[in-house]
mmCIF file of C-alpha atoms and ligand atoms in Angstrom:
data_model
loop_
_atom_site.group_PDB
_atom_site.id
_atom_site.type_symbol
_atom_site.label_atom_id
_atom_site.label_comp_id
_atom_site.label_asym_id
_atom_site.label_seq_id
_atom_site.Cartn_x
_atom_site.Cartn_y
_atom_site.Cartn_z
ATOM 1 C CA MET A 1 -0.038 -0.214 0.042
ATOM 2 C CA LYS A 2 1.142 3.862 -0.521
ATOM 3 C CA ALA A 3 1.740 5.788 2.412
ATOM 4 C CA ILE A 4 3.424 8.784 3.809
ATOM 5 C CA PHE A 5 6.016 7.698 5.971
ATOM 6 C CA ILE A 6 7.883 9.891 8.468
ATOM 7 C CA ASN A 7 11.292 8.142 9.205
ATOM 8 C CA GLY A 8 12.614 10.286 11.959
ATOM 9 C CA LYS A 9 12.327 13.357 13.846
ATOM 10 C CA GLU A 10 14.765 15.531 11.677
ATOM 11 C CA LYS A 11 13.349 17.833 9.489
ATOM 12 C CA ASN A 12 11.967 16.761 6.146
ATOM 13 C CA SER A 13 12.205 12.963 6.855
ATOM 14 C CA SER A 14 8.717 12.370 5.279
ATOM 15 C CA THR A 15 8.710 10.513 1.733
ATOM 16 C CA LEU A 16 5.921 8.639 0.048
ATOM 17 C CA ALA A 17 6.824 5.016 0.620
ATOM 18 C CA GLU A 18 5.276 1.499 -0.382
ATOM 19 C CA ILE A 19 4.824 -0.506 2.307
ATOM 20 C CA GLU A 20 3.436 -4.013 3.202
ATOM 21 C CA ALA A 21 -0.066 -3.488 4.495
ATOM 22 C CA ASP A 22 1.077 -6.623 7.187
ATOM 23 C CA GLN A 23 3.284 -4.217 8.269
ATOM 24 C CA LEU A 24 0.371 -2.318 9.965
ATOM 25 C CA PRO A 25 -0.098 -2.817 13.875
ATOM 26 C CA ASP A 26 -2.724 -5.513 14.757
ATOM 27 C CA ASN A 27 -5.539 -3.498 15.861
ATOM 28 C CA ASP A 28 -9.198 -4.136 15.989
ATOM 29 C CA VAL A 29 -10.418 -2.717 12.793
ATOM 30 C CA LEU A 30 -8.863 -2.818 9.248
ATOM 31 C CA VAL A 31 -10.226 0.384 7.284
ATOM 32 C CA ASN A 32 -9.697 0.619 3.631
ATOM 33 C CA VAL A 33 -9.037 4.231 3.364
ATOM 34 C CA ASP A 34 -10.712 6.359 0.960
ATOM 35 C CA TYR A 35 -9.654 9.943 1.852
ATOM 36 C CA SER A 36 -7.874 11.507 4.445
ATOM 37 C CA THR A 37 -7.057 15.110 5.184
ATOM 38 C CA LEU A 38 -4.151 17.699 5.806
ATOM 39 C CA ASN A 39 -4.753 19.400 9.122
ATOM 40 C CA TYR A 40 -2.304 22.183 10.614
ATOM 41 C CA LYS A 41 -0.935 19.420 12.983
ATOM 42 C CA ASP A 42 -0.123 16.792 10.050
ATOM 43 C CA ALA A 43 1.522 19.530 8.484
ATOM 44 C CA LEU A 44 3.654 20.257 11.706
ATOM 45 C CA ALA A 45 4.155 16.516 11.759
ATOM 46 C CA ILE A 46 5.342 15.815 8.221
ATOM 47 C CA THR A 47 7.590 18.745 7.982
ATOM 48 C CA GLY A 48 8.884 17.788 11.294
ATOM 49 C CA SER A 49 8.561 21.705 12.542
ATOM 50 C CA SER A 50 7.121 20.648 16.130
ATOM 51 C CA PRO A 51 7.510 17.497 18.063
ATOM 52 C CA VAL A 52 3.958 16.153 17.361
ATOM 53 C CA VAL A 53 5.070 12.662 16.475
ATOM 54 C CA ARG A 54 6.087 10.759 19.724
ATOM 55 C CA GLN A 55 7.596 7.480 17.565
ATOM 56 C CA PHE A 56 8.969 6.684 14.505
ATOM 57 C CA PRO A 57 8.605 5.532 11.792
ATOM 58 C CA MET A 58 5.092 6.996 11.528
ATOM 59 C CA ILE A 59 2.239 7.347 8.922
ATOM 60 C CA PRO A 60 0.949 10.670 9.937
ATOM 61 C CA GLY A 61 -3.045 11.786 9.179
ATOM 62 C CA ILE A 62 -5.188 12.443 12.194
ATOM 63 C CA ASP A 63 -8.143 11.974 10.164
ATOM 64 C CA LEU A 64 -9.716 9.181 7.889
ATOM 65 C CA ALA A 65 -12.727 8.243 5.881
ATOM 66 C CA GLY A 66 -13.081 4.696 4.682
ATOM 67 C CA LYS A 67 -14.771 1.315 4.330
ATOM 68 C CA VAL A 68 -14.069 -1.469 7.230
ATOM 69 C CA VAL A 69 -12.625 -4.446 5.546
ATOM 70 C CA SER A 70 -12.520 -6.653 9.249
ATOM 71 C CA CYS A 71 -13.691 -5.813 12.555
ATOM 72 C CA LYS A 72 -12.398 -8.302 15.237
ATOM 73 C CA SER A 73 -15.462 -7.936 17.701
ATOM 74 C CA GLY A 74 -18.203 -7.618 15.029
ATOM 75 C CA ARG A 75 -19.075 -4.032 16.071
ATOM 76 C CA PHE A 76 -18.586 -3.120 12.542
ATOM 77 C CA LYS A 77 -19.433 -4.914 9.410
ATOM 78 C CA LYS A 78 -17.514 -5.181 6.113
ATOM 79 C CA GLY A 79 -18.165 -2.594 3.828
ATOM 80 C CA ASP A 80 -19.433 -0.136 6.722
ATOM 81 C CA ASN A 81 -18.684 3.498 6.017
ATOM 82 C CA VAL A 82 -16.808 4.683 9.069
ATOM 83 C CA LEU A 83 -14.501 8.035 9.958
ATOM 84 C CA LEU A 84 -12.121 8.860 12.233
ATOM 85 C CA ASN A 85 -10.545 11.952 14.227
ATOM 86 C CA GLY A 86 -7.812 12.276 16.525
ATOM 87 C CA TRP A 87 -7.072 9.749 19.499
ATOM 88 C CA GLY A 88 -3.576 10.110 18.844
ATOM 89 C CA VAL A 89 -3.518 8.834 15.435
ATOM 90 C CA GLY A 90 -1.144 10.036 13.235
ATOM 91 C CA GLU A 91 0.920 11.063 16.499
ATOM 92 C CA GLN A 92 1.443 7.901 18.317
ATOM 93 C CA HIS A 93 -0.434 5.623 16.040
ATOM 94 C CA TRP A 94 -0.368 4.955 12.601
ATOM 95 C CA GLY A 95 -2.583 7.244 10.915
ATOM 96 C CA GLY A 96 -4.679 8.242 7.931
ATOM 97 C CA LEU A 97 -2.435 9.331 4.954
ATOM 98 C CA ALA A 98 -2.125 5.890 3.796
ATOM 99 C CA GLN A 99 -4.176 3.293 1.579
ATOM 100 C CA TYR A 100 -4.879 1.052 4.914
ATOM 101 C CA ALA A 101 -5.062 1.895 8.294
ATOM 102 C CA SER A 102 -5.314 -0.653 11.240
ATOM 103 C CA VAL A 103 -7.285 1.204 14.325
ATOM 104 C CA LYS A 104 -9.048 0.478 17.628
ATOM 105 C CA GLU A 105 -12.794 0.134 17.376
ATOM 106 C CA GLU A 106 -13.759 2.566 19.819
ATOM 107 C CA TRP A 107 -11.783 5.441 17.736
ATOM 108 C CA LEU A 108 -14.479 5.081 15.012
ATOM 109 C CA VAL A 109 -17.254 6.886 14.369
ATOM 110 C CA PRO A 110 -20.255 6.041 11.857
ATOM 111 C CA LEU A 111 -20.169 8.301 8.686
ATOM 112 C CA PRO A 112 -23.220 10.039 8.762
ATOM 113 C CA THR A 113 -25.531 9.139 6.081
ATOM 114 C CA ALA A 114 -25.465 12.755 4.884
ATOM 115 C CA PHE A 115 -21.855 12.740 3.883
ATOM 116 C CA SER A 116 -19.629 10.912 1.484
ATOM 117 C CA SER A 117 -16.004 9.837 2.723
ATOM 118 C CA LYS A 118 -14.843 12.953 0.850
ATOM 119 C CA GLN A 119 -17.412 15.446 2.374
ATOM 120 C CA ALA A 120 -16.696 14.030 5.724
ATOM 121 C CA MET A 121 -13.040 14.731 5.149
ATOM 122 C CA SER A 122 -13.411 18.381 3.873
ATOM 123 C CA LEU A 123 -14.804 18.951 7.365
ATOM 124 C CA GLY A 124 -12.442 16.678 9.200
ATOM 125 C CA THR A 125 -10.887 17.611 12.483
ATOM 126 C CA ALA A 126 -10.965 21.088 11.545
ATOM 127 C CA GLY A 127 -14.941 20.932 10.757
ATOM 128 C CA TYR A 128 -15.481 18.727 14.006
ATOM 129 C CA THR A 129 -13.651 21.407 16.266
ATOM 130 C CA ALA A 130 -15.081 24.161 14.697
ATOM 131 C CA MET A 131 -18.421 22.689 15.831
ATOM 132 C CA LEU A 132 -17.155 22.040 19.129
ATOM 133 C CA CYS A 133 -16.089 25.508 19.342
ATOM 134 C CA VAL A 134 -19.517 26.986 18.390
ATOM 135 C CA GLN A 135 -21.353 24.543 20.801
ATOM 136 C CA ALA A 136 -18.916 25.411 23.893
ATOM 137 C CA LEU A 137 -19.913 29.091 23.146
ATOM 138 C CA GLU A 138 -23.486 28.421 22.792
ATOM 139 C CA LYS A 139 -23.180 26.431 26.113
ATOM 140 C CA GLN A 140 -21.938 29.305 27.721
ATOM 141 C CA GLY A 141 -24.877 31.150 26.836
ATOM 142 C CA ILE A 142 -23.463 33.182 23.705
ATOM 143 C CA ALA A 143 -26.510 33.898 21.314
ATOM 144 C CA PRO A 144 -26.710 35.815 18.251
ATOM 145 C CA LYS A 145 -28.819 38.520 19.885
ATOM 146 C CA ASP A 146 -26.061 39.363 22.310
ATOM 147 C CA GLY A 147 -23.884 41.056 19.279
ATOM 148 C CA PRO A 148 -21.061 40.298 16.892
ATOM 149 C CA ILE A 149 -18.574 37.422 17.026
ATOM 150 C CA LEU A 150 -15.347 36.820 15.901
ATOM 151 C CA VAL A 151 -13.217 34.237 14.132
ATOM 152 C CA SER A 152 -9.549 34.611 14.016
ATOM 153 C CA GLY A 153 -7.531 32.606 11.100
ATOM 154 C CA ALA A 154 -10.874 32.734 9.380
ATOM 155 C CA ALA A 155 -9.626 31.685 6.064
ATOM 156 C CA GLY A 156 -8.013 28.396 7.280
ATOM 157 C CA GLY A 157 -9.937 25.114 7.559
ATOM 158 C CA VAL A 158 -11.376 25.621 11.221
ATOM 159 C CA GLY A 159 -11.802 29.326 10.698
ATOM 160 C CA SER A 160 -13.514 28.715 7.515
ATOM 161 C CA ILE A 161 -16.025 26.297 8.810
ATOM 162 C CA ALA A 162 -16.630 28.266 12.176
ATOM 163 C CA THR A 163 -17.156 31.332 10.163
ATOM 164 C CA PHE A 164 -19.871 29.261 8.160
ATOM 165 C CA LEU A 165 -21.341 27.432 10.769
ATOM 166 C CA LEU A 166 -21.776 30.855 12.945
ATOM 167 C CA ALA A 167 -23.406 32.820 10.170
ATOM 168 C CA GLN A 168 -25.829 30.213 9.564
ATOM 169 C CA ARG A 169 -26.873 30.249 12.826
ATOM 170 C CA GLY A 170 -27.446 33.906 12.599
ATOM 171 C CA TYR A 171 -24.403 35.364 14.124
ATOM 172 C CA GLU A 172 -22.934 38.580 12.915
ATOM 173 C CA VAL A 173 -19.549 37.282 11.940
ATOM 174 C CA THR A 174 -16.206 39.439 11.760
ATOM 175 C CA ALA A 175 -13.247 37.266 9.951
ATOM 176 C CA SER A 176 -9.905 38.134 10.975
ATOM 177 C CA THR A 177 -7.432 37.202 8.254
ATOM 178 C CA GLY A 178 -3.987 38.076 7.032
ATOM 179 C CA ARG A 179 -5.469 37.564 3.515
ATOM 180 C CA PRO A 180 -8.095 40.793 3.481
ATOM 181 C CA HIS A 181 -7.588 40.304 -0.258
ATOM 182 C CA ASP A 182 -9.171 37.138 -0.170
ATOM 183 C CA SER A 183 -12.383 38.677 1.178
ATOM 184 C CA ASP A 184 -14.733 37.408 -1.334
ATOM 185 C CA TYR A 185 -14.061 34.003 -0.208
ATOM 186 C CA LEU A 186 -14.957 34.940 3.611
ATOM 187 C CA LEU A 187 -17.866 36.888 2.788
ATOM 188 C CA SER A 188 -19.013 33.888 0.594
ATOM 189 C CA LEU A 189 -19.211 31.902 3.985
ATOM 190 C CA GLY A 190 -21.605 34.603 5.417
ATOM 191 C CA ALA A 191 -18.718 36.704 7.039
ATOM 192 C CA LYS A 192 -20.307 40.379 7.590
ATOM 193 C CA ASN A 193 -16.988 42.129 8.199
ATOM 194 C CA ILE A 194 -13.119 41.396 7.504
ATOM 195 C CA ILE A 195 -10.359 43.070 9.423
ATOM 196 C CA ASP A 196 -6.809 42.170 9.255
ATOM 197 C CA ARG A 197 -5.152 40.053 11.422
ATOM 198 C CA ALA A 198 -2.231 42.532 11.885
ATOM 199 C CA SER A 199 -4.670 44.516 14.218
ATOM 200 C CA LEU A 200 -4.660 41.710 16.715
ATOM 201 C CA ASN A 201 -1.305 40.055 16.643
ATOM 202 C CA GLN A 202 0.903 42.762 18.649
ATOM 203 C CA ALA A 203 1.069 43.180 22.203
ATOM 204 C CA GLY A 204 -1.955 45.448 23.504
ATOM 205 C CA LYS A 205 -3.758 46.704 26.435
ATOM 206 C CA PRO A 206 -5.142 44.731 29.058
ATOM 207 C CA LEU A 207 -8.774 45.961 28.367
ATOM 208 C CA GLN A 208 -9.517 47.339 25.428
ATOM 209 C CA LYS A 209 -12.961 48.511 23.300
ATOM 210 C CA GLU A 210 -15.690 45.966 23.922
ATOM 211 C CA LEU A 211 -16.302 44.757 20.586
ATOM 212 C CA TRP A 212 -17.411 40.978 20.241
ATOM 213 C CA VAL A 213 -19.237 38.840 22.425
ATOM 214 C CA GLY A 214 -17.655 35.818 21.702
ATOM 215 C CA ALA A 215 -14.812 34.410 19.496
ATOM 216 C CA VAL A 216 -13.308 31.290 18.117
ATOM 217 C CA ASP A 217 -9.556 31.579 17.836
ATOM 218 C CA VAL A 218 -7.432 29.310 16.277
ATOM 219 C CA VAL A 219 -4.202 31.591 16.746
ATOM 220 C CA GLY A 220 -3.370 31.914 20.490
ATOM 221 C CA SER A 221 -0.542 34.155 21.619
ATOM 222 C CA HIS A 222 -1.014 38.017 21.550
ATOM 223 C CA THR A 223 -4.374 37.639 19.005
ATOM 224 C CA LEU A 224 -6.012 35.381 22.079
ATOM 225 C CA ALA A 225 -4.664 38.326 24.693
ATOM 226 C CA ASN A 226 -6.256 40.912 22.478
ATOM 227 C CA ILE A 227 -9.542 38.945 21.844
ATOM 228 C CA CYS A 228 -9.634 38.439 25.726
ATOM 229 C CA ALA A 229 -9.314 42.109 26.260
ATOM 230 C CA SER A 230 -11.724 43.185 23.620
ATOM 231 C CA LEU A 231 -14.776 41.061 24.617
ATOM 232 C CA GLN A 232 -18.014 42.401 25.917
ATOM 233 C CA TYR A 233 -18.837 42.061 29.514
ATOM 234 C CA GLY A 234 -19.757 38.143 30.005
ATOM 235 C CA GLY A 235 -18.399 37.383 26.678
ATOM 236 C CA ALA A 236 -16.417 34.027 25.934
ATOM 237 C CA VAL A 237 -13.667 33.183 23.671
ATOM 238 C CA ALA A 238 -13.339 29.119 22.448
ATOM 239 C CA ALA A 239 -9.839 28.748 22.116
ATOM 240 C CA CYS A 240 -8.610 25.736 19.732
ATOM 241 C CA GLY A 241 -5.119 27.063 18.172
ATOM 242 C CA LEU A 242 -1.762 28.043 18.406
ATOM 243 C CA ALA A 243 -1.217 28.926 14.694
ATOM 244 C CA GLN A 244 0.664 32.425 15.748
ATOM 245 C CA GLY A 245 2.065 30.715 19.253
ATOM 246 C CA MET A 246 1.569 28.823 22.357
ATOM 247 C CA ASP A 247 2.193 31.434 24.506
ATOM 248 C CA LEU A 248 -0.844 33.751 26.236
ATOM 249 C CA PRO A 249 0.699 37.036 26.936
ATOM 250 C CA ALA A 250 -2.450 38.264 28.897
ATOM 251 C CA THR A 251 -3.442 39.859 31.732
ATOM 252 C CA VAL A 252 -6.420 38.414 34.181
ATOM 253 C CA ALA A 253 -8.120 41.906 33.657
ATOM 254 C CA PRO A 254 -10.654 40.694 30.992
ATOM 255 C CA PHE A 255 -11.645 37.818 33.323
ATOM 256 C CA ILE A 256 -11.755 39.497 36.845
ATOM 257 C CA LEU A 257 -13.340 42.885 35.474
ATOM 258 C CA ARG A 258 -15.681 41.903 32.541
ATOM 259 C CA GLY A 259 -16.486 38.208 33.761
ATOM 260 C CA VAL A 260 -15.070 36.899 30.486
ATOM 261 C CA SER A 261 -14.639 33.158 29.801
ATOM 262 C CA LEU A 262 -11.836 31.227 28.284
ATOM 263 C CA LEU A 263 -12.982 28.114 26.866
ATOM 264 C CA GLY A 264 -10.614 25.472 25.794
ATOM 265 C CA ILE A 265 -11.252 22.940 23.442
ATOM 266 C CA ASP A 266 -9.526 19.833 22.765
ATOM 267 C CA SER A 267 -10.838 17.375 19.950
ATOM 268 C CA VAL A 268 -8.516 14.806 20.159
ATOM 269 C CA TYR A 269 -9.908 12.752 23.176
ATOM 270 C CA GLN A 270 -13.258 14.117 23.140
ATOM 271 C CA PRO A 271 -15.507 10.920 24.424
ATOM 272 C CA TYR A 272 -17.520 9.007 21.859
ATOM 273 C CA ASP A 273 -20.964 10.689 22.288
ATOM 274 C CA ARG A 274 -19.719 14.244 22.241
ATOM 275 C CA ARG A 275 -17.884 13.593 18.895
ATOM 276 C CA LEU A 276 -21.054 11.676 17.566
ATOM 277 C CA GLN A 277 -23.069 14.512 18.451
ATOM 278 C CA ALA A 278 -20.959 17.061 16.854
ATOM 279 C CA TRP A 279 -20.862 14.970 13.669
ATOM 280 C CA GLU A 280 -24.761 14.458 13.739
ATOM 281 C CA THR A 281 -25.132 18.418 14.058
ATOM 282 C CA LEU A 282 -22.573 18.878 11.225
ATOM 283 C CA ALA A 283 -24.497 17.138 9.166
ATOM 284 C CA LYS A 284 -27.753 18.819 9.528
ATOM 285 C CA GLU A 285 -26.100 22.285 9.247
ATOM 286 C CA ILE A 286 -23.398 21.919 6.279
ATOM 287 C CA ASP A 287 -24.467 21.446 2.712
ATOM 288 C CA ALA A 288 -22.645 19.888 -0.354
ATOM 289 C CA THR A 289 -22.424 23.382 -2.091
ATOM 290 C CA MET A 290 -20.606 24.775 1.075
ATOM 291 C CA LEU A 291 -18.088 21.838 1.421
ATOM 292 C CA ALA A 292 -17.104 22.298 -2.622
ATOM 293 C CA ASN A 293 -16.662 25.919 -1.914
ATOM 294 C CA VAL A 294 -14.025 25.295 1.081
ATOM 295 C CA THR A 295 -12.316 22.488 -0.520
ATOM 296 C CA THR A 296 -9.218 21.748 -2.564
ATOM 297 C CA GLU A 297 -8.565 17.904 -3.461
ATOM 298 C CA ILE A 298 -4.896 16.522 -3.689
ATOM 299 C CA PRO A 299 -3.186 12.999 -4.435
ATOM 300 C CA LEU A 300 -1.260 11.616 -1.901
ATOM 301 C CA GLU A 301 1.981 12.362 -3.982
ATOM 302 C CA ASP A 302 1.467 15.966 -3.184
ATOM 303 C CA VAL A 303 0.838 15.745 0.523
ATOM 304 C CA ILE A 304 4.663 16.692 1.568
ATOM 305 C CA GLU A 305 4.730 20.033 -0.594
ATOM 306 C CA LYS A 306 1.314 20.999 0.456
ATOM 307 C CA ALA A 307 2.243 20.808 4.180
ATOM 308 C CA GLY A 308 4.549 23.277 3.912
ATOM 309 C CA ASP A 309 2.402 25.555 1.865
ATOM 310 C CA LEU A 310 -0.312 25.028 4.622
ATOM 311 C CA LEU A 311 2.395 26.179 7.598
ATOM 312 C CA ALA A 312 3.122 29.251 5.487
ATOM 313 C CA GLY A 313 -0.489 30.149 5.269
ATOM 314 C CA GLN A 314 -1.209 29.686 1.816
ATOM 315 C CA VAL A 315 -3.804 27.156 1.769
ATOM 316 C CA GLN A 316 -7.304 28.572 1.983
ATOM 317 C CA GLY A 317 -10.023 26.421 3.527
ATOM 318 C CA ARG A 318 -9.317 22.559 3.274
ATOM 319 C CA LEU A 319 -7.095 20.198 1.809
ATOM 320 C CA VAL A 320 -8.654 16.682 1.257
ATOM 321 C CA VAL A 321 -6.282 13.638 0.366
ATOM 322 C CA ASN A 322 -7.454 11.149 -1.996
ATOM 323 C CA VAL A 323 -5.090 8.160 -1.205
ATOM 324 C CA ASN A 324 -6.002 6.000 -4.079
HETATM 325 N N1 LIG B 1 -7.354 21.826 19.747
HETATM 326 C C1 LIG B 1 -7.785 21.093 18.856
HETATM 327 O O1 LIG B 1 -8.438 19.868 19.231
HETATM 328 C C2 LIG B 1 -7.546 21.465 17.261
HETATM 329 C C3 LIG B 1 -8.151 20.991 16.402
HETATM 330 C C4 LIG B 1 -7.976 21.310 15.046
HETATM 331 C C5 LIG B 1 -7.037 22.365 15.194
HETATM 332 N N2 LIG B 1 -6.430 22.714 15.998
HETATM 333 C C6 LIG B 1 -5.601 24.126 15.721
HETATM 334 O O2 LIG B 1 -6.046 24.949 15.327
HETATM 335 C C7 LIG B 1 -4.959 25.753 14.424
HETATM 336 C C8 LIG B 1 -5.702 26.054 13.277
HETATM 337 O O3 LIG B 1 -5.864 24.668 12.462
HETATM 338 P P1 LIG B 1 -6.210 24.574 10.993
HETATM 339 O O4 LIG B 1 -6.292 23.284 10.467
HETATM 340 O O5 LIG B 1 -7.249 25.587 10.545
HETATM 341 O O6 LIG B 1 -5.092 25.354 10.031
HETATM 342 P P2 LIG B 1 -4.898 25.950 8.700
HETATM 343 O O7 LIG B 1 -5.916 25.723 7.765
HETATM 344 O O8 LIG B 1 -3.537 26.348 8.547
HETATM 345 O O9 LIG B 1 -5.357 27.462 9.561
HETATM 346 C C9 LIG B 1 -4.654 28.335 10.324
HETATM 347 C C10 LIG B 1 -4.900 30.054 10.117
HETATM 348 O O10 LIG B 1 -4.558 30.487 10.785
HETATM 349 C C11 LIG B 1 -4.094 31.804 10.433
HETATM 350 N N3 LIG B 1 -2.598 31.896 10.551
HETATM 351 C C12 LIG B 1 -1.356 31.318 10.301
HETATM 352 N N4 LIG B 1 -0.279 31.481 10.435
HETATM 353 C C13 LIG B 1 -0.533 32.869 11.499
HETATM 354 C C14 LIG B 1 0.080 33.690 12.073
HETATM 355 N N5 LIG B 1 1.269 33.575 12.452
HETATM 356 N N6 LIG B 1 -0.320 34.446 13.010
HETATM 357 C C15 LIG B 1 -1.690 34.812 13.155
HETATM 358 N N7 LIG B 1 -2.543 33.893 12.230
HETATM 359 C C16 LIG B 1 -2.094 33.070 11.627
HETATM 360 C C17 LIG B 1 -4.246 31.972 8.663
HETATM 361 O O11 LIG B 1 -5.298 32.451 8.628
HETATM 362 P P3 LIG B 1 -5.806 33.842 7.830
HETATM 363 O O12 LIG B 1 -4.709 33.713 6.344
HETATM 364 O O13 LIG B 1 -6.962 33.868 7.472
HETATM 365 O O14 LIG B 1 -5.070 34.814 8.888
HETATM 366 C C18 LIG B 1 -4.098 30.489 8.424
HETATM 367 O O15 LIG B 1 -4.822 29.884 7.326
HETATM 368 C C19 LIG B 1 -3.659 25.181 14.792
HETATM 369 O O16 LIG B 1 -3.124 25.774 15.644
HETATM 370 C C20 LIG B 1 -4.310 23.697 14.938
HETATM 371 O O17 LIG B 1 -3.310 23.021 15.754
HETATM 372 C C21 LIG B 1 -6.541 22.183 17.491
#
């Protein structure tokens, strides 16, 4: 089978390799992969830019969708359509950027009938995380009538889908981007206002003008600090990413003086019921036209090159990988 293979922790140790399928680990379920994706974390792993991968050699790919070939317990039947996001796959366990994957049965979610494998991977971890962010904000009591909402890194994977989901739910979305010249794309997803990310990514005052009731942040660092400082009284930000940096150079002022909430979002180890619920909600709210608008399909052969482009912020929306 063909697979992306990361041979070691040195930079640029990834190759497109042919390996025997019997080299796969002996897990519960063998999946014939139809599609995988390229997320930010996959790009870090493939380029060796950050210590995402814990053991070598590794097949990256934190997402996959495909058909069950065999299942030891009988929980899945041959031919069942399934998808997988996270669980350390592509980091500690061989992942989805391959034609076959051997995985634990509890990592798999049935593919929602509304989606093809390709459409599910158009969403991938990015879409599922965007939904977790939106749900966390709403659980916190943030509603469209309360005021505008901000999405950072809006032209990227999580940002594009969060922009769409929030706009569909009636929020007035401000999209922060380093590509304001591509504003037509963000407007087509439902953004009402576009701001240049440069207005958020430098050190700012501890408390700033109250601009947004909520935010989805994929950027971290000064951007997240400035978002916290610019939320309305009682506002909340769902923080899921670190595209600018892992640091958070903030003060407690927004939390203790404006009752602002910082909601941490992790997609990797969400329990089964939460992921199923997020995917079922995505199936209701996402349509095929939207997915086609945000998706570029690439073959496995292009993955290594595109990983560099993604980290350089040159990829718009989502990259779906046709592993066959
Ligand atoms: N917590 C979780 O479970 C989880 C799940 C998925 C993703 N994530 C994290 O979320 C982040 C986004 O993931 P993704 O897959 O959406 O990646 P992506 O497609 O590469 O999007 C990231 C976007 O962030 C912006 N950006 C990039 N570099 C930046 C910088 N130096 N300063 C400010 N903005 C920058 C760019 O958007 P613009 O061009 O529009 O500015 C870029 O498109 C990553 O850090 C990823 O690790 C976390």
